[in-house]
Amino acid sequence: MVKIIASSVRKGNVLDVDGKLYVVLTAQNFHPGKGTPVTQVDMRRISDGVKVSERYRTTEQVERAFVEDREHNFLYEDGDGYHFMNPETYDQLTMSVEDIGDLKAYLQEGMTVVLSVHEGVAIAIDLPRHVTLEIVETEPVVKGQTASSSYKPAILSNGIRTLVPPHITAGTRVVIATEDGSYVERAKD
């Protein structure tokens, strides 16, 4: 275990709190005008999925668990969960639907992701920053509407709703940010 100061905790880190492993969902530093600066950390317990919120003084020490981050390819999903393969050793790991959460909508067959592995168990996933998806449904183009005006709603091939510029039509492939599901640009392929 490695001790780090609370203000350096980041999303995706794995912390050991009282002998239990937690994956950090969000970490924010607060510097009030008066008083001690604190770090607010929202975490999910890996063993049972319980969400916990903790506040630490920014100079307090927390234990960071040793986790190996390694590239894996997404293979398929079934009743057991999501299956990934290490391209170097061909070892396979499975993650549950709860561990992947909302990111499951962006997983595509063959996609390379980074899995955080602790003692042979995948505990966290990091997707590529952008994915290319197709627009399935959107409103028609209105003549005279400028490109700089408001965005219109669209439904992507993975079922997620997003906002796209007015010139984008159904059937267009677009690049989407996996962090928040927002439109980045029209795909270049």
PDB file of C-alpha atoms in Angstrom:
ATOM      1  CA  MET A   1       0.000   0.000   0.000  1.00  0.00           C
ATOM      2  CA  VAL A   2       1.131   3.512  -0.812  1.00  0.00           C
ATOM      3  CA  LYS A   3       0.127   6.497   1.280  1.00  0.00           C
ATOM      4  CA  ILE A   4      -0.820   9.650  -0.654  1.00  0.00           C
ATOM      5  CA  ILE A   5      -2.245  12.992   0.450  1.00  0.00           C
ATOM      6  CA  ALA A   6      -6.009  13.357   0.030  1.00  0.00           C
ATOM      7  CA  SER A   7      -5.757  16.338  -2.355  1.00  0.00           C
ATOM      8  CA  SER A   8      -3.999  14.144  -4.963  1.00  0.00           C
ATOM      9  CA  VAL A   9      -6.818  11.552  -5.125  1.00  0.00           C
ATOM     10  CA  ARG A  10      -8.334  11.352  -8.631  1.00  0.00           C
ATOM     11  CA  LYS A  11     -11.317   9.645 -10.291  1.00  0.00           C
ATOM     12  CA  GLY A  12     -10.537   5.973 -10.938  1.00  0.00           C
ATOM     13  CA  ASN A  13      -8.011   5.634  -8.084  1.00  0.00           C
ATOM     14  CA  VAL A  14      -8.484   2.634  -5.797  1.00  0.00           C
ATOM     15  CA  LEU A  15      -8.238   3.364  -2.073  1.00  0.00           C
ATOM     16  CA  ASP A  16      -7.911   0.984   0.865  1.00  0.00           C
ATOM     17  CA  VAL A  17     -10.139   2.284   3.669  1.00  0.00           C
ATOM     18  CA  ASP A  18     -10.270   0.102   6.806  1.00  0.00           C
ATOM     19  CA  GLY A  19      -9.175  -2.982   4.851  1.00  0.00           C
ATOM     20  CA  LYS A  20     -11.840  -2.602   2.147  1.00  0.00           C
ATOM     21  CA  LEU A  21     -11.194  -1.497  -1.429  1.00  0.00           C
ATOM     22  CA  TYR A  22     -13.045   1.494  -2.885  1.00  0.00           C
ATOM     23  CA  VAL A  23     -12.921   2.917  -6.409  1.00  0.00           C
ATOM     24  CA  VAL A  24     -13.078   6.742  -6.528  1.00  0.00           C
ATOM     25  CA  LEU A  25     -16.056   8.073  -8.520  1.00  0.00           C
ATOM     26  CA  THR A  26     -15.411  11.792  -7.930  1.00  0.00           C
ATOM     27  CA  ALA A  27     -12.865  13.816  -5.956  1.00  0.00           C
ATOM     28  CA  GLN A  28     -13.205  17.555  -5.377  1.00  0.00           C
ATOM     29  CA  ASN A  29     -10.966  19.911  -3.414  1.00  0.00           C
ATOM     30  CA  PHE A  30     -12.701  22.703  -1.475  1.00  0.00           C
ATOM     31  CA  HIS A  31     -10.775  25.753  -0.232  1.00  0.00           C
ATOM     32  CA  PRO A  32     -13.115  27.788   1.979  1.00  0.00           C
ATOM     33  CA  GLY A  33     -12.206  31.383   2.748  1.00  0.00           C
ATOM     34  CA  LYS A  34     -11.935  30.481   6.411  1.00  0.00           C
ATOM     35  CA  GLY A  35     -11.032  27.110   7.831  1.00  0.00           C
ATOM     36  CA  THR A  36      -9.193  24.025   6.630  1.00  0.00           C
ATOM     37  CA  PRO A  37      -9.256  23.008   2.947  1.00  0.00           C
ATOM     38  CA  VAL A  38     -10.970  19.626   2.471  1.00  0.00           C
ATOM     39  CA  THR A  39     -11.241  16.978  -0.235  1.00  0.00           C
ATOM     40  CA  GLN A  40     -14.703  15.481  -0.828  1.00  0.00           C
ATOM     41  CA  VAL A  41     -14.370  11.917  -2.199  1.00  0.00           C
ATOM     42  CA  ASP A  42     -17.328   9.869  -3.495  1.00  0.00           C
ATOM     43  CA  MET A  43     -16.393   6.174  -3.715  1.00  0.00           C
ATOM     44  CA  ARG A  44     -17.944   2.784  -4.465  1.00  0.00           C
ATOM     45  CA  ARG A  45     -16.987  -0.242  -2.361  1.00  0.00           C
ATOM     46  CA  ILE A  46     -15.744  -2.890  -4.784  1.00  0.00           C
ATOM     47  CA  SER A  47     -16.965  -5.896  -2.770  1.00  0.00           C
ATOM     48  CA  ASP A  48     -20.683  -4.993  -2.701  1.00  0.00           C
ATOM     49  CA  GLY A  49     -21.140  -1.778  -4.742  1.00  0.00           C
ATOM     50  CA  VAL A  50     -22.178   0.433  -1.803  1.00  0.00           C
ATOM     51  CA  LYS A  51     -21.509   4.125  -2.472  1.00  0.00           C
ATOM     52  CA  VAL A  52     -19.760   6.098   0.259  1.00  0.00           C
ATOM     53  CA  SER A  53     -18.939   9.781   0.600  1.00  0.00           C
ATOM     54  CA  GLU A  54     -15.935  10.853   2.709  1.00  0.00           C
ATOM     55  CA  ARG A  55     -14.311  14.178   3.582  1.00  0.00           C
ATOM     56  CA  TYR A  56     -10.593  14.400   4.284  1.00  0.00           C
ATOM     57  CA  ARG A  57      -8.405  17.345   5.188  1.00  0.00           C
ATOM     58  CA  THR A  58      -6.300  17.944   2.048  1.00  0.00           C
ATOM     59  CA  THR A  59      -3.093  17.130   3.936  1.00  0.00           C
ATOM     60  CA  GLU A  60      -4.478  13.889   5.435  1.00  0.00           C
ATOM     61  CA  GLN A  61      -2.908  10.619   4.279  1.00  0.00           C
ATOM     62  CA  VAL A  62      -5.023   7.951   2.537  1.00  0.00           C
ATOM     63  CA  GLU A  63      -3.897   4.485   1.428  1.00  0.00           C
ATOM     64  CA  ARG A  64      -3.889   3.824  -2.292  1.00  0.00           C
ATOM     65  CA  ALA A  65      -4.142   0.129  -3.202  1.00  0.00           C
ATOM     66  CA  PHE A  66      -1.695  -1.334  -5.723  1.00  0.00           C
ATOM     67  CA  VAL A  67      -3.613  -1.704  -8.953  1.00  0.00           C
ATOM     68  CA  GLU A  68      -2.221  -2.739 -12.306  1.00  0.00           C
ATOM     69  CA  ASP A  69      -3.610  -0.861 -15.315  1.00  0.00           C
ATOM     70  CA  ARG A  70      -3.421  -2.974 -18.444  1.00  0.00           C
ATOM     71  CA  GLU A  71      -4.919  -2.819 -21.937  1.00  0.00           C
ATOM     72  CA  HIS A  72      -7.612  -5.397 -22.725  1.00  0.00           C
ATOM     73  CA  ASN A  73      -9.904  -5.972 -25.719  1.00  0.00           C
ATOM     74  CA  PHE A  74     -13.660  -6.153 -25.207  1.00  0.00           C
ATOM     75  CA  LEU A  75     -14.928  -9.519 -26.463  1.00  0.00           C
ATOM     76  CA  TYR A  76     -18.640  -9.904 -25.669  1.00  0.00           C
ATOM     77  CA  GLU A  77     -21.404  -9.580 -23.086  1.00  0.00           C
ATOM     78  CA  ASP A  78     -23.494 -12.414 -21.676  1.00  0.00           C
ATOM     79  CA  GLY A  79     -25.416 -13.302 -18.506  1.00  0.00           C
ATOM     80  CA  ASP A  80     -22.176 -13.475 -16.494  1.00  0.00           C
ATOM     81  CA  GLY A  81     -21.129  -9.914 -17.408  1.00  0.00           C
ATOM     82  CA  TYR A  82     -18.693  -8.278 -19.805  1.00  0.00           C
ATOM     83  CA  HIS A  83     -15.713 -10.311 -21.035  1.00  0.00           C
ATOM     84  CA  PHE A  84     -12.288  -8.824 -21.825  1.00  0.00           C
ATOM     85  CA  MET A  85      -9.057 -10.398 -23.098  1.00  0.00           C
ATOM     86  CA  ASN A  86      -5.450  -9.373 -22.499  1.00  0.00           C
ATOM     87  CA  PRO A  87      -3.936  -9.202 -26.040  1.00  0.00           C
ATOM     88  CA  GLU A  88      -0.468 -10.255 -24.789  1.00  0.00           C
ATOM     89  CA  THR A  89      -1.302 -13.249 -22.559  1.00  0.00           C
ATOM     90  CA  TYR A  90      -4.803 -14.090 -23.888  1.00  0.00           C
ATOM     91  CA  ASP A  91      -6.045 -14.222 -20.293  1.00  0.00           C
ATOM     92  CA  GLN A  92      -9.729 -13.358 -19.966  1.00  0.00           C
ATOM     93  CA  LEU A  93     -11.383 -11.250 -17.252  1.00  0.00           C
ATOM     94  CA  THR A  94     -15.075 -10.641 -16.582  1.00  0.00           C
ATOM     95  CA  MET A  95     -16.635  -7.495 -15.132  1.00  0.00           C
ATOM     96  CA  SER A  96     -20.181  -7.262 -13.793  1.00  0.00           C
ATOM     97  CA  VAL A  97     -22.814  -4.907 -15.185  1.00  0.00           C
ATOM     98  CA  GLU A  98     -22.729  -2.938 -11.891  1.00  0.00           C
ATOM     99  CA  ASP A  99     -18.945  -2.398 -12.151  1.00  0.00           C
ATOM    100  CA  ILE A 100     -19.199  -0.997 -15.683  1.00  0.00           C
ATOM    101  CA  GLY A 101     -22.293   1.125 -15.016  1.00  0.00           C
ATOM    102  CA  ASP A 102     -23.349   3.662 -17.657  1.00  0.00           C
ATOM    103  CA  LEU A 103     -20.183   3.094 -19.698  1.00  0.00           C
ATOM    104  CA  LYS A 104     -21.668  -0.156 -21.076  1.00  0.00           C
ATOM    105  CA  ALA A 105     -23.479   1.818 -23.793  1.00  0.00           C
ATOM    106  CA  TYR A 106     -20.141   2.821 -25.362  1.00  0.00           C
ATOM    107  CA  LEU A 107     -18.505  -0.635 -25.379  1.00  0.00           C
ATOM    108  CA  GLN A 108     -17.984  -1.971 -28.904  1.00  0.00           C
ATOM    109  CA  GLU A 109     -16.722  -5.416 -29.909  1.00  0.00           C
ATOM    110  CA  GLY A 110     -12.924  -5.429 -30.238  1.00  0.00           C
ATOM    111  CA  MET A 111     -12.571  -2.033 -28.480  1.00  0.00           C
ATOM    112  CA  THR A 112      -9.317  -1.567 -26.546  1.00  0.00           C
ATOM    113  CA  VAL A 113      -9.933  -0.440 -22.954  1.00  0.00           C
ATOM    114  CA  VAL A 114      -7.723  -0.100 -19.877  1.00  0.00           C
ATOM    115  CA  LEU A 115      -8.749  -2.332 -16.983  1.00  0.00           C
ATOM    116  CA  SER A 116      -7.552  -1.748 -13.424  1.00  0.00           C
ATOM    117  CA  VAL A 117      -6.735  -5.176 -11.992  1.00  0.00           C
ATOM    118  CA  HIS A 118      -6.239  -5.880  -8.276  1.00  0.00           C
ATOM    119  CA  GLU A 119      -5.116  -9.407  -7.316  1.00  0.00           C
ATOM    120  CA  GLY A 120      -6.447 -10.862 -10.586  1.00  0.00           C
ATOM    121  CA  VAL A 121      -9.868  -9.175 -10.389  1.00  0.00           C
ATOM    122  CA  ALA A 122     -10.923  -6.338 -12.741  1.00  0.00           C
ATOM    123  CA  ILE A 123     -12.238  -3.545 -10.535  1.00  0.00           C
ATOM    124  CA  ALA A 124     -12.390  -0.485 -12.800  1.00  0.00           C
ATOM    125  CA  ILE A 125     -12.546   0.309 -16.516  1.00  0.00           C
ATOM    126  CA  ASP A 126     -11.255   3.261 -18.523  1.00  0.00           C
ATOM    127  CA  LEU A 127     -12.719   3.677 -22.024  1.00  0.00           C
ATOM    128  CA  PRO A 128     -11.119   5.582 -24.921  1.00  0.00           C
ATOM    129  CA  ARG A 129     -11.977   9.304 -24.738  1.00  0.00           C
ATOM    130  CA  HIS A 130     -13.972   9.208 -27.996  1.00  0.00           C
ATOM    131  CA  VAL A 131     -16.065   6.626 -29.864  1.00  0.00           C
ATOM    132  CA  THR A 132     -17.600   6.731 -33.341  1.00  0.00           C
ATOM    133  CA  LEU A 133     -21.334   6.007 -33.498  1.00  0.00           C
ATOM    134  CA  GLU A 134     -24.093   6.420 -36.072  1.00  0.00           C
ATOM    135  CA  ILE A 135     -27.079   8.756 -35.735  1.00  0.00           C
ATOM    136  CA  VAL A 136     -30.242   6.618 -35.879  1.00  0.00           C
ATOM    137  CA  GLU A 137     -32.860   9.324 -35.525  1.00  0.00           C
ATOM    138  CA  THR A 138     -32.884  13.126 -35.511  1.00  0.00           C
ATOM    139  CA  GLU A 139     -35.055  16.039 -36.608  1.00  0.00           C
ATOM    140  CA  PRO A 140     -34.881  17.077 -40.287  1.00  0.00           C
ATOM    141  CA  VAL A 141     -32.726  20.019 -41.409  1.00  0.00           C
ATOM    142  CA  VAL A 142     -34.582  23.358 -41.420  1.00  0.00           C
ATOM    143  CA  LYS A 143     -33.604  25.684 -44.277  1.00  0.00           C
ATOM    144  CA  GLY A 144     -32.123  28.979 -43.160  1.00  0.00           C
ATOM    145  CA  GLN A 145     -30.969  27.596 -39.839  1.00  0.00           C
ATOM    146  CA  THR A 146     -27.331  28.551 -39.277  1.00  0.00           C
ATOM    147  CA  ALA A 147     -24.698  26.099 -38.058  1.00  0.00           C
ATOM    148  CA  SER A 148     -23.917  28.278 -35.037  1.00  0.00           C
ATOM    149  CA  SER A 149     -27.498  28.130 -33.722  1.00  0.00           C
ATOM    150  CA  SER A 150     -28.766  25.731 -31.101  1.00  0.00           C
ATOM    151  CA  TYR A 151     -28.152  22.011 -31.279  1.00  0.00           C
ATOM    152  CA  LYS A 152     -30.965  19.502 -31.946  1.00  0.00           C
ATOM    153  CA  PRO A 153     -31.657  16.192 -30.165  1.00  0.00           C
ATOM    154  CA  ALA A 154     -30.537  12.917 -31.769  1.00  0.00           C
ATOM    155  CA  ILE A 155     -30.546   9.225 -30.869  1.00  0.00           C
ATOM    156  CA  LEU A 156     -27.304   7.272 -31.397  1.00  0.00           C
ATOM    157  CA  SER A 157     -26.948   3.638 -32.517  1.00  0.00           C
ATOM    158  CA  ASN A 158     -26.303   2.628 -28.871  1.00  0.00           C
ATOM    159  CA  GLY A 159     -29.639   4.160 -27.738  1.00  0.00           C
ATOM    160  CA  ILE A 160     -28.083   7.188 -26.001  1.00  0.00           C
ATOM    161  CA  ARG A 161     -29.632  10.639 -26.606  1.00  0.00           C
ATOM    162  CA  THR A 162     -27.309  13.518 -27.405  1.00  0.00           C
ATOM    163  CA  LEU A 163     -27.362  16.958 -29.029  1.00  0.00           C
ATOM    164  CA  VAL A 164     -25.912  17.506 -32.515  1.00  0.00           C
ATOM    165  CA  PRO A 165     -25.540  20.514 -34.848  1.00  0.00           C
ATOM    166  CA  PRO A 166     -28.485  21.175 -37.214  1.00  0.00           C
ATOM    167  CA  HIS A 167     -26.637  19.971 -40.352  1.00  0.00           C
ATOM    168  CA  ILE A 168     -26.228  16.388 -39.009  1.00  0.00           C
ATOM    169  CA  THR A 169     -28.800  13.936 -40.436  1.00  0.00           C
ATOM    170  CA  ALA A 170     -29.824  10.337 -39.642  1.00  0.00           C
ATOM    171  CA  GLY A 171     -27.242   7.837 -40.910  1.00  0.00           C
ATOM    172  CA  THR A 172     -24.291  10.185 -40.282  1.00  0.00           C
ATOM    173  CA  ARG A 173     -21.370   8.759 -38.281  1.00  0.00           C
ATOM    174  CA  VAL A 174     -20.248  11.095 -35.485  1.00  0.00           C
ATOM    175  CA  VAL A 175     -17.538  11.142 -32.809  1.00  0.00           C
ATOM    176  CA  ILE A 176     -18.923  11.167 -29.244  1.00  0.00           C
ATOM    177  CA  ALA A 177     -17.072  11.869 -25.956  1.00  0.00           C
ATOM    178  CA  THR A 178     -17.472   8.841 -23.644  1.00  0.00           C
ATOM    179  CA  GLU A 179     -17.141  10.979 -20.508  1.00  0.00           C
ATOM    180  CA  ASP A 180     -20.463  12.817 -20.937  1.00  0.00           C
ATOM    181  CA  GLY A 181     -22.003  11.588 -24.220  1.00  0.00           C
ATOM    182  CA  SER A 182     -21.543  14.929 -25.982  1.00  0.00           C
ATOM    183  CA  TYR A 183     -21.034  15.483 -29.719  1.00  0.00           C
ATOM    184  CA  VAL A 184     -17.389  16.175 -30.704  1.00  0.00           C
ATOM    185  CA  GLU A 185     -17.311  16.171 -34.520  1.00  0.00           C
ATOM    186  CA  ARG A 186     -18.474  14.413 -37.683  1.00  0.00           C
ATOM    187  CA  ALA A 187     -16.543  11.145 -38.213  1.00  0.00           C
ATOM    188  CA  LYS A 188     -13.809  11.340 -40.845  1.00  0.00           C
ATOM    189  CA  ASP A 189     -14.241   7.772 -42.146  1.00  0.00           C
TER     190      ASP A 189
END
